[in-house]
């Protein structure tokens, strides 16, 4: 069932949308926390831009730990591993930023991510959500995977009318400009 | 006898199945634990994807130590060395993930791995088993090596009918979707 | 709204002006401070010259902490992350030096940067401001983004007459030769 | 006399057999122990496979220290340097594995290696001896160097009949499948 | 005014002379000392030879701290940053060695460097000054920048007659063979 | 005078002989000891083989500290810097091994090296001296530099008759097979 929407809400995992030369695809961001001392490990054949994106998400969370209900000392007590299956497929770009942030926050707060939600958007150090490419292809792959809600950058609203009506009618699009809005729609029990 | 099934059940070693341009092959994952401070060493001319696969297996075990009957502090007290003979042969890809996890858990729990079992499957940070390529060739090499049980990803069941009947009749295929099932069938005294 | 002047004065973020083969562009330098031990992380697909520029800005601030009203021990208590969105766009060159210094000082003093100010200039270890290229193109992109004040190296004054009158009349140019002058004009409540 | 059998039994040095495009050659593995904290240094223009081979030998010894009469804490108290003269000649491959293990154990136990013995074989983390290539050429170079005993992998016995009779009659071949057998025949006073 | 002689004597900065395919140029070596633990940072797009030159200068100073009136413990209490503006211009070669040593010693002793002095010469670990290339071009660029005194290797005296008389008459050349002589002529209040 | 025999016996410096495509040359190995914690720094545009050669010399000295009248704890109390001027000239090969060992031992014991001695020879971890190439060219450059004694590997004695009589008659050749002999002839007051 890999590549399909999850059957249950997951803690420490979130569904992103990727855009490659071969079209759109879904990907899962997995986060594991282990007792440790602040080491951040990034695996899954990730390119440099995607790794930096994870670092930005991580720093944002560290600066906002208290507001996010995360132990501000978490970084001293844990190692953090972010992995993106499938391990042989190269992945790059900044558009998984908000997905990484969401998976990290889910793992650190133990609040599950809603299984029906896919998301795409670059994150900045201040939690802002920047526009991405390939919304059409990403939406179609989300649709194929059985997702029903797409969190996307507000600045990409102009691209919504490029998505085929047959796909658009089954999907709820949630335009956001800050990570706070992402979390409100992606985490169970928020809103 | 290298390249043949083991004569006895082994602690800290498990048999994987590889798929190269030259066809299928078996490989052995060996694990050594030494007093240390959490260093993970990976040798055997391993490519980056295979190394990341080992890291994913390792993190999974660290997050689930208690359920696996492993001292949660093992990582502070030991260095871990994963080696894959034959040292001159390049190896890569994520499909040894569950074999690495099994060998690591065998070493840490001192429970032997069944000598008749070969296995193939990518592992994720949550212990899920993802599909792999080359099941036909891998099965044929397992057969040649004298193995009788093949643990494989559930999502590869559709590939079973590609395996020649002469090979298939001698092998028991065990489709799995999570590492818990792998361990149940691979470790002595489980099930 | 990314690529536009900020709507409010920001702490820990400043607007720089970049010059690429595609013309001028604005960029935002973001700084995050987290409890830590002096690690400096630089992300945003930055080239080596830009990274060294950030190091020079950082060392300048460390040598002048007291005069700048910054805890001289800040480096022992914090990790510092400098990020430059958009993460997929390569960035290089020394001309963001004073912008990086300004964003760092804003983050460390919690004094906001004025939202209407853009800036460009290389910084040296002694806080001097060295000339840059592309002032014309940078000014035009600042104008497009809605900025009204441009801090620029005194040695570039000779380039002001190359800027189209239609742009020049809307902008206030502030020539500087030392970072002290930059801060006087860029930070809220200074001067 | 370099390239000839030693005149006396040596502590911390063992003679290996190499196989290059230019034919067979002997090489000496030298080990130096110094007060330190567990650093392993590998020099002599060694390729990655040969370095990994040294690491496998080293880990094997660490896991079996007690059975080998080695202080289990040796790794905390010493730095270990493995050097292979001649420093300008590139060396690679896994077949020096058992030679490295023997030189290391000799240095750690202060038991000399027999001067008339040459050896070749890959070592695994469990101390198994895997087959190697070039036994014929290696034997001829051992013969030229004045060695009289060759320790070799049991799985290479089939290659013995390729060695010219003129060489074979002067050499005693000792086929082994585990490092325990290597040590029994290579170290003075064992057996 | 960058590229011109300083208006005032500077602490922690000295003027070197560079020789590139484009002719001679002046460069400034800047040194910043910050509370730290002995880290040496080298920036300014420096090539490996120039970095090693800085390391040699640094080690020389560490071995001679007492004679130079420098706290022998300075290296435990400070981080040292050596930067060479302009950050986008690649720089290499050993001829800035004595300039780096002078700037470092000025920073560590807080004795200013004379603003009218330019210098060129490789430094060795024993403080010797080795010959350099391009004395003619370097002298002409020093002249253009308004410098009046040139410290140069004694072994380059034979190159003085290649310098145009119009330049030579305005410059005082000071041939040296050891760093002690450099400091005598470059630091304020020495001699 | 660089490239000429020293005018006085030196502590922490020794003269080696190099062999390049451009013929023979002399080179000086300089050693600086500073308070520190065992870091070995190698500079002078050295190739990997030459760096490994320095490491071998260094380890040999560490294992034999007591016999060499060196504080066995020197490595915990000092950083060691080995530099080979001229910094812009690439240098490689193992033949400076005994020169590096001699310079290191001179620095650590404060016994000077005789100014009239040049030397060449690979060193092993056990202090053995292995043969080198280019003895003829090296001898001629030593002669030009004004050296009178050449320490050389015993296995190179066969190359002595290739050296022109005009050079040979002015030089005393000292063939050696172990570093002990090198030190006996190179250090002042030994023998
Ligand atoms: Ca996929
Ligand atoms: Ca549209
Ligand atoms: Ca095989
Ligand atoms: Ca099928
Ligand atoms: Ca832009
Ligand atoms: Ca102009
Ligand atoms: Ca040889
Ligand atoms: Ca045969
Ligand atoms: Ca210039
Ligand atoms: Ca001349
Ligand atoms: Ca020379
Ligand atoms: Ca001859």
GROMACS .gro file of C-alpha atoms in nm, chain D residues 12-169:
model
  158
  585UNK     CA    1   5.355  -0.657   1.548
  586UNK     CA    2   5.448  -0.738   1.190
  587UNK     CA    3   5.325  -1.007   0.951
  588UNK     CA    4   5.390  -1.095   0.589
  589UNK     CA    5   5.103  -1.086   0.338
  590UNK     CA    6   5.084  -1.179  -0.025
  591UNK     CA    7   4.959  -0.932  -0.283
  592UNK     CA    8   4.842  -0.982  -0.639
  593UNK     CA    9   4.872  -0.693  -0.882
  594UNK     CA   10   4.860  -0.650  -1.257
  595UNK     CA   11   5.238  -0.682  -1.240
  596UNK     CA   12   5.216  -1.027  -1.075
  597UNK     CA   13   5.253  -1.141  -0.715
  598UNK     CA   14   5.435  -0.955  -0.441
  599UNK     CA   15   5.491  -0.979  -0.068
  600UNK     CA   16   5.395  -0.700   0.166
  601UNK     CA   17   5.453  -0.639   0.532
  602UNK     CA   18   5.182  -0.526   0.770
  603UNK     CA   19   5.330  -0.325   1.055
  604UNK     CA   20   5.139  -0.234   1.370
  605UNK     CA   21   5.233   0.030   1.627
  606UNK     CA   22   5.054   0.070   1.958
  607UNK     CA   23   5.085   0.399   2.141
  608UNK     CA   24   4.919   0.535   2.453
  609UNK     CA   25   4.599   0.695   2.326
  610UNK     CA   26   4.224   0.667   2.314
  611UNK     CA   27   4.119   0.421   2.048
  612UNK     CA   28   4.210   0.595   1.724
  613UNK     CA   29   4.284   0.360   1.433
  614UNK     CA   30   4.523   0.505   1.173
  615UNK     CA   31   4.573   0.329   0.839
  616UNK     CA   32   4.859   0.433   0.608
  617UNK     CA   33   5.056   0.305   0.310
  618UNK     CA   34   4.847   0.429   0.014
  619UNK     CA   35   4.567   0.187   0.098
  620UNK     CA   36   4.247   0.173  -0.103
  621UNK     CA   37   3.905   0.183   0.061
  622UNK     CA   38   3.851  -0.192   0.046
  623UNK     CA   39   4.180  -0.259   0.222
  624UNK     CA   40   4.097   0.000   0.487
  625UNK     CA   41   3.759  -0.158   0.547
  626UNK     CA   42   3.933  -0.491   0.572
  627UNK     CA   43   4.152  -0.352   0.849
  628UNK     CA   44   3.844  -0.221   1.025
  629UNK     CA   45   3.680  -0.564   1.007
  630UNK     CA   46   3.993  -0.727   1.151
  631UNK     CA   47   4.002  -0.466   1.424
  632UNK     CA   48   3.635  -0.511   1.521
  633UNK     CA   49   3.674  -0.890   1.522
  634UNK     CA   50   3.961  -0.855   1.769
  635UNK     CA   51   3.763  -0.616   1.987
  636UNK     CA   52   3.471  -0.862   2.008
  637UNK     CA   53   3.702  -1.154   2.090
  638UNK     CA   54   3.959  -0.979   2.310
  639UNK     CA   55   3.916  -1.206   2.607
  640UNK     CA   56   3.953  -1.534   2.414
  641UNK     CA   57   4.262  -1.386   2.244
  642UNK     CA   58   4.424  -1.294   2.580
  643UNK     CA   59   4.402  -0.924   2.501
  644UNK     CA   60   4.309  -0.661   2.760
  645UNK     CA   61   3.942  -0.587   2.669
  646UNK     CA   62   4.013  -0.224   2.753
  647UNK     CA   63   4.304  -0.198   2.506
  648UNK     CA   64   4.096   0.020   2.280
  649UNK     CA   65   4.048   0.283   2.548
  650UNK     CA   66   4.416   0.300   2.635
  651UNK     CA   67   4.585   0.284   2.298
  652UNK     CA   68   4.593   0.436   1.956
  653UNK     CA   69   4.660   0.177   1.686
  654UNK     CA   70   4.853   0.252   1.367
  655UNK     CA   71   4.860  -0.002   1.084
  656UNK     CA   72   5.112   0.083   0.812
  657UNK     CA   73   5.200  -0.104   0.495
  658UNK     CA   74   5.535  -0.009   0.342
  659UNK     CA   75   5.633   0.069   0.064
  660UNK     CA   76   5.447   0.398   0.098
  661UNK     CA   77   5.440   0.498  -0.267
  662UNK     CA   78   5.288   0.173  -0.395
  663UNK     CA   79   4.905   0.171  -0.409
  664UNK     CA   80   4.750  -0.130  -0.236
  665UNK     CA   81   4.394  -0.249  -0.226
  666UNK     CA   82   4.162  -0.544  -0.191
  667UNK     CA   83   4.041  -0.754   0.100
  668UNK     CA   84   4.299  -1.032   0.083
  669UNK     CA   85   4.530  -0.885   0.347
  670UNK     CA   86   4.252  -0.923   0.605
  671UNK     CA   87   4.399  -1.219   0.795
  672UNK     CA   88   4.749  -1.069   0.777
  673UNK     CA   89   4.623  -0.750   0.934
  674UNK     CA   90   4.441  -0.943   1.204
  675UNK     CA   91   4.754  -1.147   1.278
  676UNK     CA   92   4.981  -0.842   1.299
  677UNK     CA   93   4.733  -0.665   1.526
  678UNK     CA   94   4.700  -0.966   1.758
  679UNK     CA   95   5.077  -1.009   1.767
  680UNK     CA   96   5.120  -0.646   1.869
  681UNK     CA   97   4.847  -0.666   2.133
  682UNK     CA   98   4.968  -0.995   2.285
  683UNK     CA   99   5.340  -0.941   2.222
  684UNK     CA  100   5.358  -1.292   2.076
  685UNK     CA  101   5.589  -1.294   1.769
  686UNK     CA  102   5.481  -1.400   1.421
  687UNK     CA  103   5.685  -1.684   1.265
  688UNK     CA  104   5.925  -1.536   1.014
  689UNK     CA  105   5.881  -1.816   0.758
  690UNK     CA  106   5.504  -1.770   0.720
  691UNK     CA  107   5.321  -1.575   0.448
  692UNK     CA  108   4.945  -1.553   0.436
  693UNK     CA  109   4.647  -1.440   0.227
  694UNK     CA  110   4.273  -1.440   0.293
  695UNK     CA  111   3.977  -1.207   0.343
  696UNK     CA  112   3.851  -1.190   0.700
  697UNK     CA  113   3.489  -1.138   0.805
  698UNK     CA  114   3.353  -0.987   1.125
  699UNK     CA  115   3.307  -1.338   1.259
  700UNK     CA  116   3.667  -1.438   1.186
  701UNK     CA  117   3.583  -1.648   0.883
  702UNK     CA  118   3.838  -1.672   0.604
  703UNK     CA  119   3.701  -1.609   0.253
  704UNK     CA  120   3.867  -1.704  -0.077
  705UNK     CA  121   4.106  -1.476  -0.265
  706UNK     CA  122   4.245  -1.446  -0.618
  707UNK     CA  123   4.592  -1.496  -0.757
  708UNK     CA  124   4.708  -1.782  -0.537
  709UNK     CA  125   4.950  -1.897  -0.805
  710UNK     CA  126   5.123  -1.560  -0.844
  711UNK     CA  127   5.119  -1.500  -0.470
  712UNK     CA  128   5.284  -1.838  -0.405
  713UNK     CA  129   5.556  -1.768  -0.658
  714UNK     CA  130   5.638  -1.432  -0.497
  715UNK     CA  131   5.639  -1.595  -0.152
  716UNK     CA  132   5.882  -1.851  -0.286
  717UNK     CA  133   6.108  -1.582  -0.427
  718UNK     CA  134   6.104  -1.400  -0.093
  719UNK     CA  135   6.220  -1.715   0.087
  720UNK     CA  136   5.902  -1.795   0.277
  721UNK     CA  137   5.828  -2.164   0.337
  722UNK     CA  138   5.474  -2.172   0.478
  723UNK     CA  139   5.164  -2.027   0.315
  724UNK     CA  140   4.840  -1.986   0.508
  725UNK     CA  141   4.554  -1.969   0.260
  726UNK     CA  142   4.171  -1.997   0.247
  727UNK     CA  143   4.037  -2.351   0.246
  728UNK     CA  144   3.809  -2.254  -0.042
  729UNK     CA  145   4.119  -2.191  -0.256
  730UNK     CA  146   4.246  -2.550  -0.231
  731UNK     CA  147   4.119  -2.608  -0.583
  732UNK     CA  148   4.378  -2.356  -0.707
  733UNK     CA  149   4.679  -2.539  -0.565
  734UNK     CA  150   4.725  -2.754  -0.874
  735UNK     CA  151   4.785  -2.438  -1.082
  736UNK     CA  152   5.109  -2.365  -0.896
  737UNK     CA  153   5.426  -2.483  -1.076
  738UNK     CA  154   5.567  -2.797  -0.920
  739UNK     CA  155   5.910  -2.632  -0.881
  740UNK     CA  156   5.755  -2.381  -0.642
  741UNK     CA  157   5.501  -2.607  -0.480
  742UNK     CA  158   5.755  -2.863  -0.358
   0.00000   0.00000   0.00000
